[in-house]
XYZ file of C-alpha atoms in Angstrom:
627
model
C 111.015 81.896 174.899
C 115.043 81.163 173.751
C 113.296 78.031 172.469
C 111.246 79.957 170.094
C 113.528 82.958 169.348
C 115.451 79.427 168.052
C 112.976 78.334 166.011
C 112.407 81.794 164.874
C 116.398 81.870 163.071
C 115.869 78.291 161.487
C 112.558 79.659 159.898
C 114.099 82.896 158.868
C 117.298 81.059 157.639
C 115.557 78.948 155.480
C 113.409 81.642 153.942
C 116.959 83.584 153.011
C 118.203 80.334 151.723
C 114.687 79.913 149.633
C 114.599 83.411 148.330
C 118.417 82.970 147.655
C 117.634 79.802 145.704
C 114.619 81.103 143.627
C 116.871 84.425 142.439
C 119.364 81.585 141.212
C 117.227 80.501 139.900
C 115.027 83.068 137.941
C 118.588 84.652 137.067
C 119.784 81.244 135.606
C 116.394 80.838 133.505
C 117.232 84.279 132.454
C 120.337 83.299 131.158
C 119.406 80.436 129.298
C 116.495 82.703 127.957
C 118.970 85.354 126.838
C 121.402 83.259 125.784
C 119.777 80.818 123.637
C 120.483 80.579 120.428
C 117.469 81.064 117.952
C 116.474 78.562 115.571
C 117.072 79.320 112.048
C 113.668 78.073 111.034
C 112.059 80.183 113.525
C 113.259 83.309 111.766
C 110.384 84.544 109.787
C 110.283 86.375 106.610
C 110.557 90.627 106.645
C 113.046 93.326 107.081
C 116.654 92.457 108.372
C 117.215 95.583 110.783
C 120.415 97.507 111.512
C 119.984 100.087 113.922
C 123.217 100.612 115.013
C 122.647 102.595 117.872
C 126.526 101.973 118.793
C 129.689 102.435 117.711
C 131.219 99.981 115.026
C 133.767 97.999 116.627
C 136.329 95.161 116.631
C 135.995 93.517 120.005
C 133.381 95.100 122.168
C 133.542 95.749 125.828
C 131.699 93.855 128.175
C 129.593 95.270 130.405
C 130.195 95.179 134.374
C 127.187 95.362 136.896
C 129.004 98.428 138.821
C 128.711 100.002 135.117
C 125.193 99.181 134.602
C 124.229 100.361 138.555
C 125.835 103.826 137.854
C 123.552 103.810 134.704
C 126.778 104.565 132.915
C 126.986 101.227 130.566
C 128.025 102.317 127.044
C 125.566 102.318 124.154
C 125.216 98.695 122.219
C 128.543 97.873 120.701
C 128.348 96.459 117.255
C 131.281 93.772 116.284
C 132.061 94.694 112.573
C 133.339 91.126 111.856
C 129.653 90.143 113.000
C 127.650 93.037 111.243
C 129.384 92.139 107.489
C 128.704 87.950 108.144
C 125.247 89.248 109.331
C 124.781 91.137 105.865
C 126.470 88.805 103.297
C 124.418 85.983 104.906
C 121.244 87.798 104.031
C 122.088 88.414 100.210
C 120.958 84.708 99.701
C 118.485 84.160 101.892
C 115.008 84.574 100.576
C 113.400 84.986 104.370
C 115.333 88.699 104.053
C 113.596 90.556 102.128
C 115.047 93.646 102.418
C 117.735 95.900 104.313
C 116.783 98.710 107.103
C 119.396 101.106 107.820
C 118.372 102.433 110.832
C 120.712 105.394 111.555
C 119.047 107.927 113.528
C 121.383 107.174 116.203
C 123.967 106.193 114.870
C 126.917 105.547 116.545
C 130.153 106.181 115.110
C 133.132 103.896 113.991
C 136.340 104.047 112.236
C 136.866 105.177 108.650
C 138.572 101.707 107.504
C 135.187 100.136 109.617
C 132.526 101.655 108.360
C 134.036 101.524 105.171
C 134.143 97.362 105.315
C 130.132 97.754 106.797
C 129.388 100.137 103.222
C 130.953 97.319 101.001
C 128.957 94.628 102.234
C 125.696 96.645 102.100
C 126.864 97.325 98.284
C 127.330 93.928 97.696
C 123.546 93.035 99.275
C 122.335 95.483 97.190
C 123.767 93.860 93.460
C 122.569 90.546 94.915
C 119.009 92.153 93.746
C 117.288 93.252 96.900
C 116.768 96.858 98.278
C 118.142 98.859 100.854
C 116.842 101.604 102.717
C 118.279 104.021 104.792
C 116.554 106.453 107.108
C 117.711 109.051 109.647
C 116.488 112.625 111.038
C 119.640 113.463 109.839
C 122.927 111.683 108.900
C 126.226 112.075 110.006
C 129.916 112.196 107.431
C 129.736 108.165 108.883
C 126.360 107.252 108.304
C 126.125 108.827 104.886
C 128.641 106.736 103.637
C 127.144 103.510 104.870
C 123.787 105.507 103.616
C 125.013 106.081 100.054
C 124.661 102.455 99.493
C 121.481 101.793 99.960
C 118.588 101.586 97.206
C 116.986 104.589 98.812
C 118.131 107.161 101.093
C 114.979 108.804 103.232
C 115.562 111.990 105.605
C 112.782 113.313 108.143
C 111.698 116.362 106.481
C 111.912 118.021 110.085
C 115.263 117.291 109.944
C 118.329 117.433 107.041
C 122.052 117.123 106.794
C 125.271 118.741 106.744
C 128.730 117.403 105.936
C 131.765 118.370 108.656
C 134.644 116.646 107.051
C 137.780 115.321 109.113
C 139.532 117.970 111.111
C 138.515 120.674 113.601
C 140.044 122.351 117.051
C 141.777 120.719 119.778
C 142.607 121.777 123.569
C 146.209 123.371 124.331
C 146.780 123.331 127.780
C 150.078 125.442 127.648
C 149.176 128.801 129.343
C 147.073 126.772 132.109
C 149.546 124.764 132.925
C 152.070 127.636 132.983
C 149.282 129.661 135.298
C 148.855 126.762 137.860
C 152.684 127.138 137.966
C 153.075 122.883 136.755
C 156.114 121.542 135.187
C 155.488 119.283 132.850
C 158.691 117.065 132.111
C 158.698 115.450 128.394
C 160.900 112.800 127.517
C 160.816 112.269 123.870
C 161.804 111.189 120.221
C 160.374 112.384 117.107
C 159.900 115.602 115.229
C 155.800 114.452 114.460
C 155.338 112.743 117.518
C 152.493 115.444 118.635
C 151.108 113.309 121.369
C 152.503 115.898 124.271
C 152.557 118.895 122.211
C 148.795 119.922 124.428
C 151.276 120.344 127.531
C 153.595 122.171 126.060
C 152.494 124.115 123.540
C 149.464 126.615 123.272
C 149.414 125.993 119.116
C 149.524 123.011 117.121
C 153.348 122.813 115.260
C 154.467 123.380 112.508
C 155.514 119.290 111.836
C 152.039 118.357 112.802
C 150.166 120.523 111.413
C 151.727 118.731 107.953
C 151.126 115.615 108.938
C 147.272 116.232 109.802
C 147.085 118.149 106.434
C 148.438 115.179 104.413
C 146.379 112.948 106.828
C 143.487 114.439 106.662
C 143.490 114.999 102.744
C 143.577 111.514 102.229
C 140.380 109.947 104.265
C 138.703 112.790 103.106
C 139.021 112.564 99.894
C 138.794 108.547 99.965
C 135.019 109.608 101.753
C 134.318 112.132 99.216
C 135.341 109.073 96.151
C 133.242 106.579 97.836
C 130.075 108.663 97.718
C 130.575 109.471 94.485
C 131.322 106.459 93.479
C 127.732 105.122 95.200
C 125.906 108.005 94.128
C 127.258 109.224 91.143
C 124.362 111.955 90.497
C 124.425 113.568 93.981
C 126.055 117.441 93.980
C 128.258 116.649 97.154
C 130.796 118.897 96.217
C 128.531 121.941 96.115
C 127.245 120.796 99.839
C 130.712 120.211 100.813
C 132.589 123.603 99.630
C 129.157 126.283 99.515
C 126.333 124.350 102.250
C 125.365 127.530 103.301
C 123.909 128.985 99.192
C 122.599 125.041 99.142
C 120.390 125.870 101.832
C 119.733 129.333 101.394
C 118.504 128.338 97.756
C 115.655 126.764 99.785
C 114.813 129.259 102.020
C 116.763 127.540 105.115
C 115.277 123.959 104.688
C 118.179 121.581 105.107
C 116.236 119.032 103.827
C 114.528 119.584 100.813
C 118.271 120.766 99.609
C 119.438 117.710 100.357
C 116.623 116.197 98.159
C 117.195 118.988 95.443
C 120.987 118.043 95.835
C 120.397 114.042 95.144
C 121.894 113.382 98.265
C 118.584 111.519 99.649
C 115.865 110.155 97.602
C 112.847 110.561 99.545
C 111.625 113.375 102.472
C 109.291 111.566 104.950
C 108.514 110.741 108.894
C 108.880 107.101 110.444
C 105.963 106.024 109.642
C 105.420 106.943 106.583
C 109.119 105.233 105.711
C 107.781 102.003 107.875
C 104.648 101.770 105.381
C 106.889 101.876 102.377
C 109.070 99.015 103.931
C 105.909 96.953 104.827
C 105.103 97.315 101.128
C 108.455 95.319 100.719
C 108.844 93.471 103.967
C 105.619 92.295 104.775
C 103.111 93.613 107.693
C 104.195 93.543 111.028
C 102.047 90.765 113.486
C 100.327 94.045 115.099
C 99.765 96.340 112.327
C 100.971 99.677 114.022
C 100.784 102.560 111.582
C 104.735 102.213 110.354
C 105.736 99.028 111.227
C 106.350 96.007 109.539
C 107.570 92.574 109.283
C 111.039 92.325 111.203
C 114.470 89.925 111.726
C 116.142 91.015 114.797
C 119.798 91.270 114.030
C 121.010 89.430 117.006
C 119.076 86.890 116.219
C 120.147 86.702 112.755
C 123.823 86.856 113.869
C 123.063 83.561 115.967
C 121.074 81.715 113.169
C 124.189 82.632 111.402
C 127.115 81.533 113.796
C 131.442 81.225 112.460
C 132.093 78.010 111.300
C 133.074 75.309 113.939
C 134.329 72.313 111.546
C 137.561 72.754 109.808
C 141.005 73.473 110.091
C 141.615 76.174 112.518
C 143.105 79.648 112.474
C 143.141 81.766 115.361
C 142.390 85.084 115.367
C 144.096 87.422 118.010
C 142.214 91.041 118.583
C 144.162 94.067 119.474
C 141.448 96.512 120.159
C 141.575 99.452 122.144
C 144.020 101.185 124.060
C 147.182 99.247 124.874
C 147.656 99.041 129.086
C 149.484 96.446 130.892
C 148.067 94.050 132.827
C 144.917 92.246 132.355
C 141.554 94.010 131.150
C 138.594 92.678 129.860
C 137.543 92.716 125.953
C 137.560 96.033 124.429
C 141.202 97.345 126.020
C 144.293 95.677 124.812
C 145.589 94.634 128.471
C 148.927 93.010 127.087
C 149.303 90.411 129.931
C 145.775 88.992 129.074
C 146.215 89.201 125.257
C 149.314 87.419 125.780
C 148.068 84.752 127.889
C 145.261 84.163 125.045
C 147.677 83.218 122.661
C 150.150 81.367 124.463
C 147.177 78.841 126.006
C 145.827 78.670 122.378
C 149.560 77.604 121.030
C 149.865 75.346 123.984
C 146.942 73.168 122.825
C 148.357 72.980 119.624
C 145.773 72.945 117.283
C 146.099 75.834 115.298
C 146.962 76.035 111.875
C 147.849 79.897 111.504
C 147.420 82.994 113.066
C 145.705 86.123 112.350
C 146.674 89.021 114.426
C 143.954 91.949 114.188
C 145.076 95.655 115.167
C 142.646 98.172 115.689
C 144.471 100.264 118.520
C 145.490 104.059 118.533
C 148.477 102.413 120.961
C 149.942 102.689 124.446
C 151.807 100.868 127.061
C 155.188 100.220 124.520
C 155.663 97.487 127.383
C 152.413 96.149 127.060
C 152.485 95.865 123.432
C 155.905 94.178 123.239
C 154.441 91.680 125.765
C 152.046 90.905 123.154
C 154.225 90.991 120.197
C 156.385 88.058 122.257
C 153.376 85.999 122.507
C 153.014 86.312 118.880
C 156.592 85.312 118.477
C 155.946 81.644 120.161
C 153.885 81.141 116.976
C 156.218 81.529 114.856
C 158.110 79.322 116.566
C 155.941 76.978 116.340
C 155.564 77.135 112.722
C 152.728 78.739 111.962
C 152.196 81.375 109.746
C 151.490 84.996 111.394
C 149.219 87.254 109.224
C 148.595 90.902 110.498
C 145.254 92.272 109.513
C 144.957 96.207 110.529
C 141.637 97.616 110.773
C 140.532 101.738 111.270
C 144.000 102.139 113.773
C 147.240 100.455 113.780
C 149.837 103.110 114.965
C 152.320 103.637 117.681
C 152.029 100.635 119.789
C 149.795 99.065 117.437
C 152.494 99.092 114.729
C 154.776 97.925 117.265
C 152.735 95.382 117.702
C 152.649 94.476 113.781
C 155.566 93.749 113.220
C 155.360 90.429 114.321
C 153.755 89.566 111.049
C 155.091 87.350 108.106
C 152.703 90.145 106.703
C 150.522 93.102 106.535
C 147.066 93.779 105.269
C 145.783 97.026 105.546
C 142.387 99.011 104.271
C 143.155 102.459 102.203
C 141.883 103.942 105.048
C 144.064 102.767 107.721
C 145.627 105.125 109.747
C 149.062 103.652 110.706
C 152.792 104.590 112.024
C 153.090 106.846 114.398
C 156.451 105.561 114.812
C 157.660 107.238 118.126
C 157.598 107.288 121.798
C 157.520 109.353 125.142
C 157.008 109.683 128.361
C 155.549 112.451 130.881
C 156.382 113.440 134.281
C 154.304 116.337 135.775
C 156.060 117.603 138.882
C 154.383 120.707 141.128
C 157.351 122.260 143.254
C 155.804 125.929 141.317
C 152.358 125.229 142.234
C 153.458 124.420 146.115
C 155.438 127.488 145.724
C 153.088 129.427 144.862
C 151.490 128.250 148.311
C 154.443 128.819 150.452
C 155.021 125.297 150.058
C 158.535 124.134 149.754
C 160.577 120.642 150.162
C 163.638 119.476 151.415
C 164.940 116.356 152.955
C 168.310 114.033 152.632
C 169.642 112.299 149.692
C 172.033 109.265 149.543
C 172.161 109.091 145.842
C 171.069 111.316 142.836
C 168.201 109.376 142.532
C 167.063 109.206 145.816
C 163.209 110.398 145.743
C 163.770 110.946 141.846
C 161.161 111.220 139.858
C 159.877 114.265 142.764
C 156.706 114.963 141.594
C 156.631 117.740 144.596
C 160.788 119.357 144.534
C 161.183 118.496 141.025
C 163.285 116.123 139.007
C 166.643 116.831 138.606
C 169.531 116.951 135.764
C 170.737 113.364 136.060
C 167.548 111.664 136.007
C 166.205 113.957 133.229
C 169.224 112.668 131.303
C 168.662 109.039 131.995
C 164.809 109.296 130.735
C 165.652 111.163 127.793
C 167.951 108.581 126.966
C 166.172 105.503 127.725
C 163.829 107.138 125.564
C 165.936 106.943 122.907
C 166.689 103.727 123.366
C 163.425 102.545 123.254
C 162.546 104.245 119.729
C 165.920 102.913 118.388
C 164.434 99.410 119.910
C 161.564 100.147 118.017
C 162.995 101.058 114.755
C 165.282 98.357 114.844
C 162.250 96.143 115.031
C 160.427 98.081 112.398
C 163.639 97.751 110.107
C 164.056 94.092 110.542
C 160.148 92.774 109.960
C 160.086 95.560 106.935
C 163.119 95.156 105.396
C 164.496 98.669 105.919
C 167.168 100.395 107.191
C 167.082 102.025 110.030
C 167.738 105.101 108.304
C 165.050 104.668 105.974
C 162.371 103.863 109.061
C 163.688 106.621 111.007
C 162.434 108.780 108.078
C 159.341 107.514 107.514
C 158.984 107.352 111.815
C 159.419 110.223 113.940
C 155.963 109.847 115.105
C 153.785 110.204 111.633
C 150.852 108.986 111.044
C 150.175 107.572 107.808
C 146.856 106.218 106.129
C 147.110 103.223 104.407
C 148.075 103.734 101.012
C 150.453 105.849 101.547
C 151.625 102.949 104.278
C 151.978 100.249 101.305
C 153.880 103.062 98.953
C 156.269 103.456 101.349
C 156.660 99.887 102.496
C 155.019 99.763 106.033
C 152.081 97.648 104.786
C 152.135 94.921 102.069
C 148.251 94.481 101.006
C 145.067 96.010 100.782
C 142.836 93.595 101.978
C 139.790 92.917 105.103
C 139.668 90.318 107.892
C 138.703 87.767 105.428
C 141.277 88.287 103.141
C 143.809 88.134 105.964
C 142.497 84.408 107.033
C 142.847 83.788 103.518
C 146.157 84.251 103.404
C 146.807 82.689 106.550
C 145.247 79.413 105.570
C 147.098 79.846 101.972
C 151.168 79.794 103.956
C 149.518 77.041 106.256
C 148.742 74.822 102.677
C 145.175 74.265 103.886
C 141.828 75.261 101.998
C 140.263 78.757 103.015
C 137.190 77.148 102.269
C 137.424 74.360 105.449
C 138.586 77.151 108.044
C 137.256 78.040 112.073
C 138.189 80.667 112.806
C 138.956 80.544 116.452
C 138.717 84.099 118.589
C 141.475 83.870 121.128
C 139.797 85.998 123.859
C 137.864 85.651 126.986
C 134.203 84.706 126.539
C 131.998 86.835 128.483
C 130.869 85.071 131.726
C 126.507 84.994 131.988
C 126.921 88.024 134.630
C 127.763 90.069 131.570
C 125.315 88.403 129.362
C 122.528 89.400 131.212
C 123.621 93.046 131.963
C 123.816 93.287 128.228
C 120.425 91.713 127.749
C 119.092 94.154 129.837
C 120.681 96.888 127.781
C 118.359 96.550 125.375
C 118.434 94.692 121.818
C 115.862 96.970 120.369
C 115.715 96.465 116.617
C 112.386 98.663 116.251
C 112.259 100.901 113.460
C 108.803 102.435 115.343
C 111.305 104.422 118.188
C 111.341 108.015 117.407
C 112.436 109.177 120.851
C 116.701 108.499 119.759
C 115.526 111.106 116.665
C 118.157 114.159 116.134
C 118.025 116.652 114.002
C 120.631 118.342 112.310
C 121.610 120.905 115.044
C 121.633 117.964 117.628
C 123.676 115.907 115.402
C 126.555 118.432 115.818
C 126.004 118.643 118.799
C 126.521 115.327 119.596
C 129.811 115.446 117.374
C 130.938 118.243 118.761
C 129.977 117.540 122.745
C 133.079 115.367 123.585
C 135.694 118.210 123.955
C 135.436 118.541 127.214
C 135.582 114.617 127.917
C 138.523 115.076 125.795
C 139.312 117.866 128.189
C 139.468 115.582 131.362
C 140.862 112.428 129.290
C 143.859 114.887 128.521
C 144.434 115.789 132.036
C 143.873 111.921 133.501
C 146.586 111.117 131.092
C 148.724 113.757 132.070
C 148.410 112.841 135.905
C 148.484 109.210 136.096
C 151.244 108.842 133.009
C 152.913 105.990 134.143
C 154.735 104.279 131.955
C 156.612 104.908 128.761
C 153.758 105.095 125.438
C 153.765 104.433 122.145
C 150.436 106.321 121.570
C 149.000 108.353 118.299
C 147.414 111.550 119.284
C 145.921 112.134 115.629
C 144.035 108.573 116.210
C 141.401 110.495 118.771
C 139.831 111.734 115.475
C 139.080 109.027 113.699
C 138.521 106.811 117.133
C 134.317 104.978 117.755
C 132.927 106.781 119.773
C 132.679 104.235 122.987
C 133.915 106.296 125.702
C 137.695 105.263 127.241
C 138.589 105.378 130.889
C 140.360 108.406 129.933
C 137.627 110.349 127.781
C 134.407 109.589 130.280
C 131.915 112.201 130.284
C 131.841 114.792 133.277
C 129.120 113.279 135.090
C 130.742 109.616 134.097
C 133.901 110.169 136.319
C 131.735 112.187 139.008
C 129.547 108.841 138.966
C 132.602 106.899 138.426
C 134.848 108.751 141.483
C 131.721 108.065 143.913
C 131.456 104.531 143.470
C 134.934 103.848 143.507
């Protein structure tokens, strides 16, 4: 019997090994299939479909196996530079008969990012080809994209209303007082409003002043772009008196849109698809509403970045700036610094472009990134900063390393100021009859004490440290921008500026996109801008991440009506993040563990990607269970 059992164990081991080998071969083949670059010649004539069912970002986050298992993986994310390159490449390619913007599940993006894509769409239309846009209901951002189209379609059961930037946010002072939490705030800058939700019951006059000016500028630019793209559209009526415009059509929002010239056609997806088919050709399977398509992912893969030429490194600082290491989509100081230093060690780069799209975060991580970028200057490389949608607070700290700074008129930048928050719970515990006591050998023993509260000595030290950090911030900006510290303090104080105003006050040098920044870097390096190979200094996603991304879907099909949303759903979707932001605020208060250079005002303009601090309630519960 022992012999039989031994033989059986051997057979079971062989079986398990074969199963494992088969799985490795299967997933390896699947990965190879998903990652294979399509042959450009294999792309057939049709409509290039941009189904923007995820946020437009500077750097897509890497999907993880845990997120996939939780069912909490983010929507597909679209790299801004890929989108622009794909649209521009389609202008002169005869295989692309028409560009389709499917905006039913639009995932959002910063004003600057959306504007850049809209400009690319405008260039495509100027080439003589048609652009067709479709949605059940447009958001402010998706309508800006659609405004550059040749024809804007809306579902007759839908319709579009516009909200503009702004709205209320939550303030927790009353709740914090009731709970007995003592929030110790150490800050510099009268406009540094990130801490206000924890210390006030309403917005401060200074914060309201800054936000009023910022929103007026951003919204004014949005309206100007709409007027330029659709001069006959009566957009102002829909912004000032939307109720009257809708009442004139007995509550039919879609007809009100059509009457005001905001849209060109009313029609469902089948009607829209048939119209596209007239321009792009029929789909192989002639199902009603389908047409010949070119998948976005195939098109991007068939039109890659140039790999030959003089190398210019592009380091992306996107998302919250945090200490330590992290994957793409989060600006981890150590990770980015290592990527820059490793690239510099190879001595292959002719210049460095720093692309910033961040509301800031850890001051220490911001300085870590800045010092790594300065190593490029020590090697004699030109350093050009390109600001995306956001380059505020820590994002501006990093930008001070550049020789020249490019931004967009609607870039959100500035917020020069820092702060620290420490909550203590002595009053909360006191309400429960819990007290603290102990032996201390120095004034700093056990400090900062989250149970017993801080003492005057540690408060003085921490406030002094924050003031020293602000002085460092001011000094870096003054040296980089050739301004006096006094002048930087005047335009600092934590105030946020739009890119246009930032240029006027000296925080930004020029307007321009990433392409403009690369061209400037090439010029400063003495190389031909037309013979440049862009090298993104970031870790490429591994095979597992690519496999998970493939499973998340790459559906460019225009016949998917399950995700269609009417005007009520669009409004609800834009407001449902209030709870998520409240949870994020609570998490930030509980876990703040470093001096922060972060911008509160930027929250209203970030993409819709849930960050570690802004997860939905369900996602946070799932994460807690799995952690």
